[in-house]
Amino acid sequence: MNSQLVYKKAYWMAGDVWVLIVRSIKHIYKNYDQLLGLTIQPIMFMLLFRYVFGGAIVVDTGTYVNFLMAGILVQGLAFGSLTTSFSIATDLQRGIIDRLKTLPIASWAVMMGHVTGDLVRNGLQAFILISMGILVGFQPTASALEWIVIAVLIVLFTLAISWIAAIMGLLAKTIESVSWLGFLVIFPLSFASSAFVPTETMPAPLRVFAENQPFTHVIEAIRALTLNRPVGNHLWMALVWCFGIILVSIPIAGYLFRRHGGR
Amino acid sequence: MLSTQENAIIIEDLKKSFKNLEVLKGVDLTVRRGNILALLGPNGAGKTTIIRILSTLLHPDNGNVFVNGFDIKTQPQEVRRSIGLTGQFADVDEYLTGLENLLMMGKLYHLSRSVITRRTEELLKKFDLTEAARRPVKTYSGGMRRKLDLAASLIAYPPIVFLDEPTSSLDPRSRLNVWETIKKLLNDGVTVLLTTQHLEEADFLADTIAVINDGRIIAEDTPGRLKSRVGKERLELVIKRQDDFERAVTVITGNDLSHNSAEKTVSLAIENGVNEIQGVLNQLAESGIEVDTLTLRKPTLDDVFMHFTGLKPDEGRNEAA
Ligand SMILES: Nc1ncnc2c1ncn2[C@@H]1O[C@H](COP(=O)(O)OP(=O)(O)OP(=O)(O)O)[C@@H](O)[C@H]1O
Ligand SMILES: [Mg+2]
């Protein structure tokens, strides 16, 4: 293959991915009740923990809301990323996938579109959540550089969960089953973590799990960065987990996608 | 070896099974360039499976398949560039508007911006969707969705188009409307393979009808010949008065005449459609004979099935299951 052809192919592929990203971004605002739901739910959680449970929880971060912010944010991002499984399952069950697959394009571009759509939606959601947090007393002390690191973490974590969500969307037999499948995965990971309470009070086996699973590392890294505390190994562990998940789940999702429909 | 110059679609000994279920049991079929072939068969006959294999969505277990001269097994990308597919269930994006759907398809086919604009306008107009173009597809009726679906598969001027039950779930008016648009397609020299469960639809649209049952093509012919092999349309007239009836028997001319004096009915085979019916009615009117009721009995898919399989369509399926 000569270099000009390679160049042309790459150009087309990038164009295809872009067209499908635009499609997914359009879904965000055309389906704004979904965005609304995805944003309101973590806000409700934040108010619940801030005002109802917060008083009874002892933390070492000054106020509880300072502790809570990172947990709420990561849980919100994780549930937000599940939209990918929903979008992919919808594409598969409703049939538009057949049309997209008969186009002369790389078929994984469709998944790229949805995952990137999640990224945009989660970015928006993170901004709204942090602003709400500040309204109810969250006092971040992060420097500009630390905010950039937080943003990178948000992006990587979203990508990691979105690709897992893509796999769930591909495995789901119906659109309805997608929501409980996602719930089954995200619920334990986000509650058996340091999102809402310190892990010290958990029984030993649970504590071992909670302290070593990816959500806790991402939460602890963001928490330390926002509050100007030592990050320890959490940042590195968070990055390793996110990259690891992304590297493993993309080829699996690609394989499942090609196999879909009995090929 | 069949010529890929003359034939847009060539299928030889195509077989496909899902697990233990043998769905296609050796299908041979060719479609000449510029022709419309209707694949007529009941639920579960294997129509969608054939379409999915032709459009590279499914791998065959056995057989050679060429689409626009390209082998589906070794040249899937070339096949994809040659075809437009309208699947059995509308394949459009619910959240986008009709216009956005078409623009997106045009971009994914790598058409130039000016071609996309021109083609989109042209198709929206042709399919009567210009007014609804800026509304989300969610708000479309079934017929509008179907038409948008057709438009989307035509955006890149494909030389070959697959339509899987293009009028299923449409009301009679929308059905007619979709038929007319498909007919117009043919003026552009496009090759069409469509599937249907209605003989009437195949008859209206196709140059050739292939009847498929239980994974095999059991008959292939022009609509006219196929119908005459099955049995013709029959016009049945009930005459009002007994003396008129006796005169009617002598006045009416036509093929395959029969009459029943007790029920005062006269029936005859109709070969030239409306004109012939008009002729018969004129003859009766001129002789002052009053007609009580008039019915036109068309051969149905059931008749075709019973003729070629000796079974009712349901029986055929049960036996296969
Ligand atoms: N992916 C699949 N896995 C298992 N069985 C399948 C699959 N796709 C089709 N079948 C079976 O193959 C048979 C033929 O299906 P196909 O969809 O080709 O029929 P059809 O002629 O299009 O019917 P209809 O008129 O209902 O659309 C059916 O018995 C169907 O259950
Ligand atoms: Mg079908």
PDB file of N, CA and C in Angstrom, chain A residues 21-105:
ATOM      1  N   ILE A  21     -19.248  10.793  16.334  1.00  0.00           N
ATOM      2  CA  ILE A  21     -19.155  11.524  17.612  1.00  0.00           C
ATOM      3  C   ILE A  21     -20.207  12.623  17.636  1.00  0.00           C
ATOM      4  N   VAL A  22     -20.313  13.335  16.514  1.00  0.00           N
ATOM      5  CA  VAL A  22     -21.319  14.396  16.430  1.00  0.00           C
ATOM      6  C   VAL A  22     -22.711  13.819  16.658  1.00  0.00           C
ATOM      7  N   ARG A  23     -22.945  12.626  16.104  1.00  0.00           N
ATOM      8  CA  ARG A  23     -24.244  11.982  16.303  1.00  0.00           C
ATOM      9  C   ARG A  23     -24.501  11.771  17.793  1.00  0.00           C
ATOM     10  N   SER A  24     -23.515  11.234  18.509  1.00  0.00           N
ATOM     11  CA  SER A  24     -23.719  10.952  19.931  1.00  0.00           C
ATOM     12  C   SER A  24     -23.869  12.228  20.741  1.00  0.00           C
ATOM     13  N   ILE A  25     -23.158  13.269  20.345  1.00  0.00           N
ATOM     14  CA  ILE A  25     -23.293  14.531  21.074  1.00  0.00           C
ATOM     15  C   ILE A  25     -24.692  15.117  20.845  1.00  0.00           C
ATOM     16  N   LYS A  26     -25.198  14.965  19.621  1.00  0.00           N
ATOM     17  CA  LYS A  26     -26.565  15.420  19.360  1.00  0.00           C
ATOM     18  C   LYS A  26     -27.552  14.665  20.244  1.00  0.00           C
ATOM     19  N   HIS A  27     -27.276  13.370  20.464  1.00  0.00           N
ATOM     20  CA  HIS A  27     -28.165  12.601  21.335  1.00  0.00           C
ATOM     21  C   HIS A  27     -28.239  13.218  22.728  1.00  0.00           C
ATOM     22  N   ILE A  28     -27.126  13.805  23.178  1.00  0.00           N
ATOM     23  CA  ILE A  28     -27.114  14.365  24.537  1.00  0.00           C
ATOM     24  C   ILE A  28     -28.165  15.448  24.667  1.00  0.00           C
ATOM     25  N   TYR A  29     -28.164  16.402  23.721  1.00  0.00           N
ATOM     26  CA  TYR A  29     -29.118  17.494  23.940  1.00  0.00           C
ATOM     27  C   TYR A  29     -30.490  17.214  23.369  1.00  0.00           C
ATOM     28  N   LYS A  30     -30.584  16.248  22.443  1.00  0.00           N
ATOM     29  CA  LYS A  30     -31.926  15.909  21.954  1.00  0.00           C
ATOM     30  C   LYS A  30     -32.639  15.008  22.960  1.00  0.00           C
ATOM     31  N   ASN A  31     -31.848  14.420  23.854  1.00  0.00           N
ATOM     32  CA  ASN A  31     -32.404  13.503  24.826  1.00  0.00           C
ATOM     33  C   ASN A  31     -32.120  14.101  26.192  1.00  0.00           C
ATOM     34  N   TYR A  32     -32.525  15.388  26.362  1.00  0.00           N
ATOM     35  CA  TYR A  32     -32.028  16.109  27.535  1.00  0.00           C
ATOM     36  C   TYR A  32     -32.607  15.581  28.835  1.00  0.00           C
ATOM     37  N   ASP A  33     -33.753  14.857  28.761  1.00  0.00           N
ATOM     38  CA  ASP A  33     -34.271  14.330  30.024  1.00  0.00           C
ATOM     39  C   ASP A  33     -33.317  13.288  30.610  1.00  0.00           C
ATOM     40  N   GLN A  34     -32.585  12.604  29.710  1.00  0.00           N
ATOM     41  CA  GLN A  34     -31.588  11.655  30.197  1.00  0.00           C
ATOM     42  C   GLN A  34     -30.448  12.393  30.922  1.00  0.00           C
ATOM     43  N   LEU A  35     -29.968  13.461  30.292  1.00  0.00           N
ATOM     44  CA  LEU A  35     -28.906  14.259  30.898  1.00  0.00           C
ATOM     45  C   LEU A  35     -29.370  14.819  32.243  1.00  0.00           C
ATOM     46  N   LEU A  36     -30.625  15.284  32.251  1.00  0.00           N
ATOM     47  CA  LEU A  36     -31.194  15.847  33.468  1.00  0.00           C
ATOM     48  C   LEU A  36     -31.212  14.808  34.577  1.00  0.00           C
ATOM     49  N   GLY A  37     -31.691  13.604  34.244  1.00  0.00           N
ATOM     50  CA  GLY A  37     -31.763  12.525  35.230  1.00  0.00           C
ATOM     51  C   GLY A  37     -30.382  12.176  35.749  1.00  0.00           C
ATOM     52  N   LEU A  38     -29.425  12.083  34.801  1.00  0.00           N
ATOM     53  CA  LEU A  38     -28.074  11.683  35.184  1.00  0.00           C
ATOM     54  C   LEU A  38     -27.413  12.727  36.075  1.00  0.00           C
ATOM     55  N   THR A  39     -27.848  13.987  35.967  1.00  0.00           N
ATOM     56  CA  THR A  39     -27.243  15.034  36.785  1.00  0.00           C
ATOM     57  C   THR A  39     -27.970  15.180  38.113  1.00  0.00           C
ATOM     58  N   ILE A  40     -29.311  15.033  38.061  1.00  0.00           N
ATOM     59  CA  ILE A  40     -30.087  15.241  39.281  1.00  0.00           C
ATOM     60  C   ILE A  40     -29.807  14.145  40.309  1.00  0.00           C
ATOM     61  N   GLN A  41     -29.631  12.911  39.829  1.00  0.00           N
ATOM     62  CA  GLN A  41     -29.441  11.801  40.772  1.00  0.00           C
ATOM     63  C   GLN A  41     -28.222  12.017  41.689  1.00  0.00           C
ATOM     64  N   PRO A  42     -27.037  12.322  41.136  1.00  0.00           N
ATOM     65  CA  PRO A  42     -25.905  12.557  42.052  1.00  0.00           C
ATOM     66  C   PRO A  42     -26.075  13.803  42.918  1.00  0.00           C
ATOM     67  N   ILE A  43     -26.816  14.789  42.416  1.00  0.00           N
ATOM     68  CA  ILE A  43     -27.057  15.980  43.251  1.00  0.00           C
ATOM     69  C   ILE A  43     -27.908  15.593  44.461  1.00  0.00           C
ATOM     70  N   MET A  44     -28.922  14.746  44.210  1.00  0.00           N
ATOM     71  CA  MET A  44     -29.750  14.260  45.315  1.00  0.00           C
ATOM     72  C   MET A  44     -28.898  13.502  46.325  1.00  0.00           C
ATOM     73  N   PHE A  45     -28.009  12.637  45.805  1.00  0.00           N
ATOM     74  CA  PHE A  45     -27.116  11.880  46.674  1.00  0.00           C
ATOM     75  C   PHE A  45     -26.253  12.823  47.505  1.00  0.00           C
ATOM     76  N   MET A  46     -25.766  13.870  46.830  1.00  0.00           N
ATOM     77  CA  MET A  46     -24.890  14.794  47.519  1.00  0.00           C
ATOM     78  C   MET A  46     -25.646  15.471  48.672  1.00  0.00           C
ATOM     79  N   LEU A  47     -26.892  15.926  48.382  1.00  0.00           N
ATOM     80  CA  LEU A  47     -27.665  16.599  49.426  1.00  0.00           C
ATOM     81  C   LEU A  47     -27.994  15.630  50.560  1.00  0.00           C
ATOM     82  N   LEU A  48     -28.324  14.399  50.176  1.00  0.00           N
ATOM     83  CA  LEU A  48     -28.656  13.371  51.164  1.00  0.00           C
ATOM     84  C   LEU A  48     -27.488  13.152  52.128  1.00  0.00           C
ATOM     85  N   PHE A  49     -26.299  12.937  51.564  1.00  0.00           N
ATOM     86  CA  PHE A  49     -25.149  12.640  52.417  1.00  0.00           C
ATOM     87  C   PHE A  49     -24.667  13.890  53.153  1.00  0.00           C
ATOM     88  N   ARG A  50     -24.746  15.022  52.460  1.00  0.00           N
ATOM     89  CA  ARG A  50     -24.280  16.262  53.083  1.00  0.00           C
ATOM     90  C   ARG A  50     -25.116  16.608  54.307  1.00  0.00           C
ATOM     91  N   TYR A  51     -26.484  16.552  54.145  1.00  0.00           N
ATOM     92  CA  TYR A  51     -27.336  17.065  55.214  1.00  0.00           C
ATOM     93  C   TYR A  51     -27.956  15.986  56.096  1.00  0.00           C
ATOM     94  N   VAL A  52     -28.187  14.764  55.542  1.00  0.00           N
ATOM     95  CA  VAL A  52     -28.877  13.746  56.345  1.00  0.00           C
ATOM     96  C   VAL A  52     -27.882  12.851  57.094  1.00  0.00           C
ATOM     97  N   PHE A  53     -26.954  12.215  56.333  1.00  0.00           N
ATOM     98  CA  PHE A  53     -26.034  11.284  56.979  1.00  0.00           C
ATOM     99  C   PHE A  53     -24.767  11.968  57.482  1.00  0.00           C
ATOM    100  N   GLY A  54     -24.389  13.049  56.829  1.00  0.00           N
ATOM    101  CA  GLY A  54     -23.068  13.660  57.009  1.00  0.00           C
ATOM    102  C   GLY A  54     -22.702  13.942  58.454  1.00  0.00           C
ATOM    103  N   GLY A  55     -23.682  14.429  59.209  1.00  0.00           N
ATOM    104  CA  GLY A  55     -23.397  14.814  60.583  1.00  0.00           C
ATOM    105  C   GLY A  55     -22.874  13.652  61.413  1.00  0.00           C
ATOM    106  N   ALA A  56     -23.300  12.447  61.075  1.00  0.00           N
ATOM    107  CA  ALA A  56     -22.945  11.278  61.877  1.00  0.00           C
ATOM    108  C   ALA A  56     -21.652  10.613  61.420  1.00  0.00           C
ATOM    109  N   ILE A  57     -21.077  11.096  60.323  1.00  0.00           N
ATOM    110  CA  ILE A  57     -19.877  10.457  59.793  1.00  0.00           C
ATOM    111  C   ILE A  57     -18.639  11.259  60.193  1.00  0.00           C
ATOM    112  N   VAL A  58     -17.676  10.540  60.783  1.00  0.00           N
ATOM    113  CA  VAL A  58     -16.463  11.219  61.238  1.00  0.00           C
ATOM    114  C   VAL A  58     -15.373  11.098  60.186  1.00  0.00           C
ATOM    115  N   VAL A  59     -14.831  12.225  59.753  1.00  0.00           N
ATOM    116  CA  VAL A  59     -13.766  12.209  58.753  1.00  0.00           C
ATOM    117  C   VAL A  59     -12.635  13.128  59.192  1.00  0.00           C
ATOM    118  N   ASP A  60     -11.492  12.980  58.513  1.00  0.00           N
ATOM    119  CA  ASP A  60     -10.341  13.798  58.911  1.00  0.00           C
ATOM    120  C   ASP A  60     -10.059  14.904  57.904  1.00  0.00           C
ATOM    121  N   THR A  61     -11.099  15.323  57.156  1.00  0.00           N
ATOM    122  CA  THR A  61     -10.878  16.335  56.122  1.00  0.00           C
ATOM    123  C   THR A  61     -11.507  17.658  56.499  1.00  0.00           C
ATOM    124  N   GLY A  62     -11.628  17.922  57.782  1.00  0.00           N
ATOM    125  CA  GLY A  62     -12.362  19.114  58.180  1.00  0.00           C
ATOM    126  C   GLY A  62     -13.838  18.814  58.052  1.00  0.00           C
ATOM    127  N   THR A  63     -14.535  19.505  57.129  1.00  0.00           N
ATOM    128  CA  THR A  63     -15.966  19.241  56.980  1.00  0.00           C
ATOM    129  C   THR A  63     -16.203  17.974  56.171  1.00  0.00           C
ATOM    130  N   TYR A  64     -17.398  17.355  56.366  1.00  0.00           N
ATOM    131  CA  TYR A  64     -17.727  16.130  55.635  1.00  0.00           C
ATOM    132  C   TYR A  64     -17.889  16.402  54.143  1.00  0.00           C
ATOM    133  N   VAL A  65     -18.408  17.576  53.791  1.00  0.00           N
ATOM    134  CA  VAL A  65     -18.659  17.841  52.369  1.00  0.00           C
ATOM    135  C   VAL A  65     -17.344  17.847  51.582  1.00  0.00           C
ATOM    136  N   ASN A  66     -16.254  18.261  52.214  1.00  0.00           N
ATOM    137  CA  ASN A  66     -14.950  18.186  51.540  1.00  0.00           C
ATOM    138  C   ASN A  66     -14.565  16.742  51.225  1.00  0.00           C
ATOM    139  N   PHE A  67     -14.911  15.840  52.151  1.00  0.00           N
ATOM    140  CA  PHE A  67     -14.640  14.421  51.972  1.00  0.00           C
ATOM    141  C   PHE A  67     -15.539  13.844  50.880  1.00  0.00           C
ATOM    142  N   LEU A  68     -16.806  14.247  50.932  1.00  0.00           N
ATOM    143  CA  LEU A  68     -17.851  13.670  50.094  1.00  0.00           C
ATOM    144  C   LEU A  68     -17.676  13.952  48.602  1.00  0.00           C
ATOM    145  N   MET A  69     -17.183  15.158  48.281  1.00  0.00           N
ATOM    146  CA  MET A  69     -17.189  15.618  46.888  1.00  0.00           C
ATOM    147  C   MET A  69     -16.596  14.599  45.917  1.00  0.00           C
ATOM    148  N   ALA A  70     -15.391  14.095  46.210  1.00  0.00           N
ATOM    149  CA  ALA A  70     -14.731  13.170  45.288  1.00  0.00           C
ATOM    150  C   ALA A  70     -15.563  11.907  45.093  1.00  0.00           C
ATOM    151  N   GLY A  71     -16.185  11.428  46.188  1.00  0.00           N
ATOM    152  CA  GLY A  71     -16.995  10.206  46.100  1.00  0.00           C
ATOM    153  C   GLY A  71     -18.213  10.403  45.218  1.00  0.00           C
ATOM    154  N   ILE A  72     -18.931  11.497  45.454  1.00  0.00           N
ATOM    155  CA  ILE A  72     -20.118  11.808  44.649  1.00  0.00           C
ATOM    156  C   ILE A  72     -19.738  11.947  43.173  1.00  0.00           C
ATOM    157  N   LEU A  73     -18.629  12.633  42.954  1.00  0.00           N
ATOM    158  CA  LEU A  73     -18.193  12.884  41.580  1.00  0.00           C
ATOM    159  C   LEU A  73     -17.917  11.567  40.858  1.00  0.00           C
ATOM    160  N   VAL A  74     -17.132  10.691  41.491  1.00  0.00           N
ATOM    161  CA  VAL A  74     -16.763   9.437  40.828  1.00  0.00           C
ATOM    162  C   VAL A  74     -17.982   8.538  40.628  1.00  0.00           C
ATOM    163  N   GLN A  75     -18.869   8.494  41.624  1.00  0.00           N
ATOM    164  CA  GLN A  75     -20.071   7.683  41.448  1.00  0.00           C
ATOM    165  C   GLN A  75     -20.924   8.228  40.298  1.00  0.00           C
ATOM    166  N   GLY A  76     -21.060   9.549  40.255  1.00  0.00           N
ATOM    167  CA  GLY A  76     -21.839  10.180  39.184  1.00  0.00           C
ATOM    168  C   GLY A  76     -21.244   9.884  37.816  1.00  0.00           C
ATOM    169  N   LEU A  77     -19.922   9.969  37.725  1.00  0.00           N
ATOM    170  CA  LEU A  77     -19.258   9.685  36.450  1.00  0.00           C
ATOM    171  C   LEU A  77     -19.479   8.233  36.038  1.00  0.00           C
ATOM    172  N   ALA A  78     -19.396   7.334  37.018  1.00  0.00           N
ATOM    173  CA  ALA A  78     -19.548   5.910  36.700  1.00  0.00           C
ATOM    174  C   ALA A  78     -20.944   5.633  36.164  1.00  0.00           C
ATOM    175  N   PHE A  79     -21.978   6.178  36.861  1.00  0.00           N
ATOM    176  CA  PHE A  79     -23.339   5.955  36.355  1.00  0.00           C
ATOM    177  C   PHE A  79     -23.534   6.646  35.009  1.00  0.00           C
ATOM    178  N   GLY A  80     -22.930   7.806  34.844  1.00  0.00           N
ATOM    179  CA  GLY A  80     -23.030   8.519  33.566  1.00  0.00           C
ATOM    180  C   GLY A  80     -22.439   7.708  32.421  1.00  0.00           C
ATOM    181  N   SER A  81     -21.318   7.042  32.701  1.00  0.00           N
ATOM    182  CA  SER A  81     -20.661   6.258  31.651  1.00  0.00           C
ATOM    183  C   SER A  81     -21.504   5.083  31.187  1.00  0.00           C
ATOM    184  N   LEU A  82     -22.432   4.671  32.052  1.00  0.00           N
ATOM    185  CA  LEU A  82     -23.281   3.544  31.661  1.00  0.00           C
ATOM    186  C   LEU A  82     -24.155   3.882  30.464  1.00  0.00           C
ATOM    187  N   THR A  83     -24.299   5.160  30.153  1.00  0.00           N
ATOM    188  CA  THR A  83     -25.095   5.541  28.991  1.00  0.00           C
ATOM    189  C   THR A  83     -24.588   4.854  27.740  1.00  0.00           C
ATOM    190  N   THR A  84     -23.281   4.603  27.696  1.00  0.00           N
ATOM    191  CA  THR A  84     -22.730   3.914  26.532  1.00  0.00           C
ATOM    192  C   THR A  84     -23.404   2.561  26.333  1.00  0.00           C
ATOM    193  N   SER A  85     -23.606   1.815  27.430  1.00  0.00           N
ATOM    194  CA  SER A  85     -24.220   0.501  27.231  1.00  0.00           C
ATOM    195  C   SER A  85     -25.631   0.657  26.718  1.00  0.00           C
ATOM    196  N   PHE A  86     -26.299   1.680  27.217  1.00  0.00           N
ATOM    197  CA  PHE A  86     -27.661   1.940  26.774  1.00  0.00           C
ATOM    198  C   PHE A  86     -27.690   2.311  25.288  1.00  0.00           C
ATOM    199  N   SER A  87     -26.786   3.232  24.892  1.00  0.00           N
ATOM    200  CA  SER A  87     -26.776   3.674  23.483  1.00  0.00           C
ATOM    201  C   SER A  87     -26.430   2.515  22.556  1.00  0.00           C
ATOM    202  N   ILE A  88     -25.439   1.721  22.962  1.00  0.00           N
ATOM    203  CA  ILE A  88     -25.032   0.624  22.080  1.00  0.00           C
ATOM    204  C   ILE A  88     -26.117  -0.433  21.994  1.00  0.00           C
ATOM    205  N   ALA A  89     -26.726  -0.761  23.155  1.00  0.00           N
ATOM    206  CA  ALA A  89     -27.808  -1.747  23.124  1.00  0.00           C
ATOM    207  C   ALA A  89     -28.949  -1.247  22.247  1.00  0.00           C
ATOM    208  N   THR A  90     -29.265   0.048  22.343  1.00  0.00           N
ATOM    209  CA  THR A  90     -30.340   0.598  21.519  1.00  0.00           C
ATOM    210  C   THR A  90     -29.991   0.475  20.038  1.00  0.00           C
ATOM    211  N   ASP A  91     -28.774   0.825  19.676  1.00  0.00           N
ATOM    212  CA  ASP A  91     -28.356   0.691  18.278  1.00  0.00           C
ATOM    213  C   ASP A  91     -28.492  -0.747  17.792  1.00  0.00           C
ATOM    214  N   LEU A  92     -28.102  -1.684  18.661  1.00  0.00           N
ATOM    215  CA  LEU A  92     -28.116  -3.080  18.242  1.00  0.00           C
ATOM    216  C   LEU A  92     -29.533  -3.625  18.119  1.00  0.00           C
ATOM    217  N   GLN A  93     -30.386  -3.298  19.117  1.00  0.00           N
ATOM    218  CA  GLN A  93     -31.722  -3.892  19.097  1.00  0.00           C
ATOM    219  C   GLN A  93     -32.634  -3.209  18.083  1.00  0.00           C
ATOM    220  N   ARG A  94     -32.446  -1.913  17.876  1.00  0.00           N
ATOM    221  CA  ARG A  94     -33.363  -1.206  16.992  1.00  0.00           C
ATOM    222  C   ARG A  94     -32.961  -1.308  15.538  1.00  0.00           C
ATOM    223  N   GLY A  95     -31.786  -1.865  15.276  1.00  0.00           N
ATOM    224  CA  GLY A  95     -31.468  -2.155  13.889  1.00  0.00           C
ATOM    225  C   GLY A  95     -30.608  -1.154  13.150  1.00  0.00           C
ATOM    226  N   ILE A  96     -30.401   0.067  13.678  1.00  0.00           N
ATOM    227  CA  ILE A  96     -29.606   1.013  12.882  1.00  0.00           C
ATOM    228  C   ILE A  96     -28.199   0.458  12.687  1.00  0.00           C
ATOM    229  N   ILE A  97     -27.788  -0.446  13.558  1.00  0.00           N
ATOM    230  CA  ILE A  97     -26.462  -1.018  13.450  1.00  0.00           C
ATOM    231  C   ILE A  97     -26.282  -1.750  12.113  1.00  0.00           C
ATOM    232  N   ASP A  98     -27.337  -2.395  11.637  1.00  0.00           N
ATOM    233  CA  ASP A  98     -27.240  -3.095  10.356  1.00  0.00           C
ATOM    234  C   ASP A  98     -26.879  -2.117   9.251  1.00  0.00           C
ATOM    235  N   ARG A  99     -27.548  -0.970   9.294  1.00  0.00           N
ATOM    236  CA  ARG A  99     -27.258   0.022   8.264  1.00  0.00           C
ATOM    237  C   ARG A  99     -25.819   0.518   8.386  1.00  0.00           C
ATOM    238  N   LEU A 100     -25.402   0.822   9.618  1.00  0.00           N
ATOM    239  CA  LEU A 100     -24.049   1.341   9.798  1.00  0.00           C
ATOM    240  C   LEU A 100     -23.007   0.302   9.385  1.00  0.00           C
ATOM    241  N   LYS A 101     -23.318  -0.970   9.643  1.00  0.00           N
ATOM    242  CA  LYS A 101     -22.351  -2.020   9.295  1.00  0.00           C
ATOM    243  C   LYS A 101     -22.267  -2.272   7.794  1.00  0.00           C
ATOM    244  N   THR A 102     -23.301  -1.895   7.052  1.00  0.00           N
ATOM    245  CA  THR A 102     -23.222  -2.077   5.610  1.00  0.00           C
ATOM    246  C   THR A 102     -22.614  -0.854   4.927  1.00  0.00           C
ATOM    247  N   LEU A 103     -22.182   0.104   5.722  1.00  0.00           N
ATOM    248  CA  LEU A 103     -21.466   1.239   5.136  1.00  0.00           C
ATOM    249  C   LEU A 103     -19.990   0.859   5.012  1.00  0.00           C
ATOM    250  N   PRO A 104     -19.305   1.459   4.038  1.00  0.00           N
ATOM    251  CA  PRO A 104     -17.883   1.151   3.899  1.00  0.00           C
ATOM    252  C   PRO A 104     -17.048   1.890   4.941  1.00  0.00           C
ATOM    253  N   ILE A 105     -17.358   1.702   6.229  1.00  0.00           N
ATOM    254  CA  ILE A 105     -16.605   2.374   7.293  1.00  0.00           C
ATOM    255  C   ILE A 105     -16.108   1.335   8.291  1.00  0.00           C
TER     256      ILE A 105
END
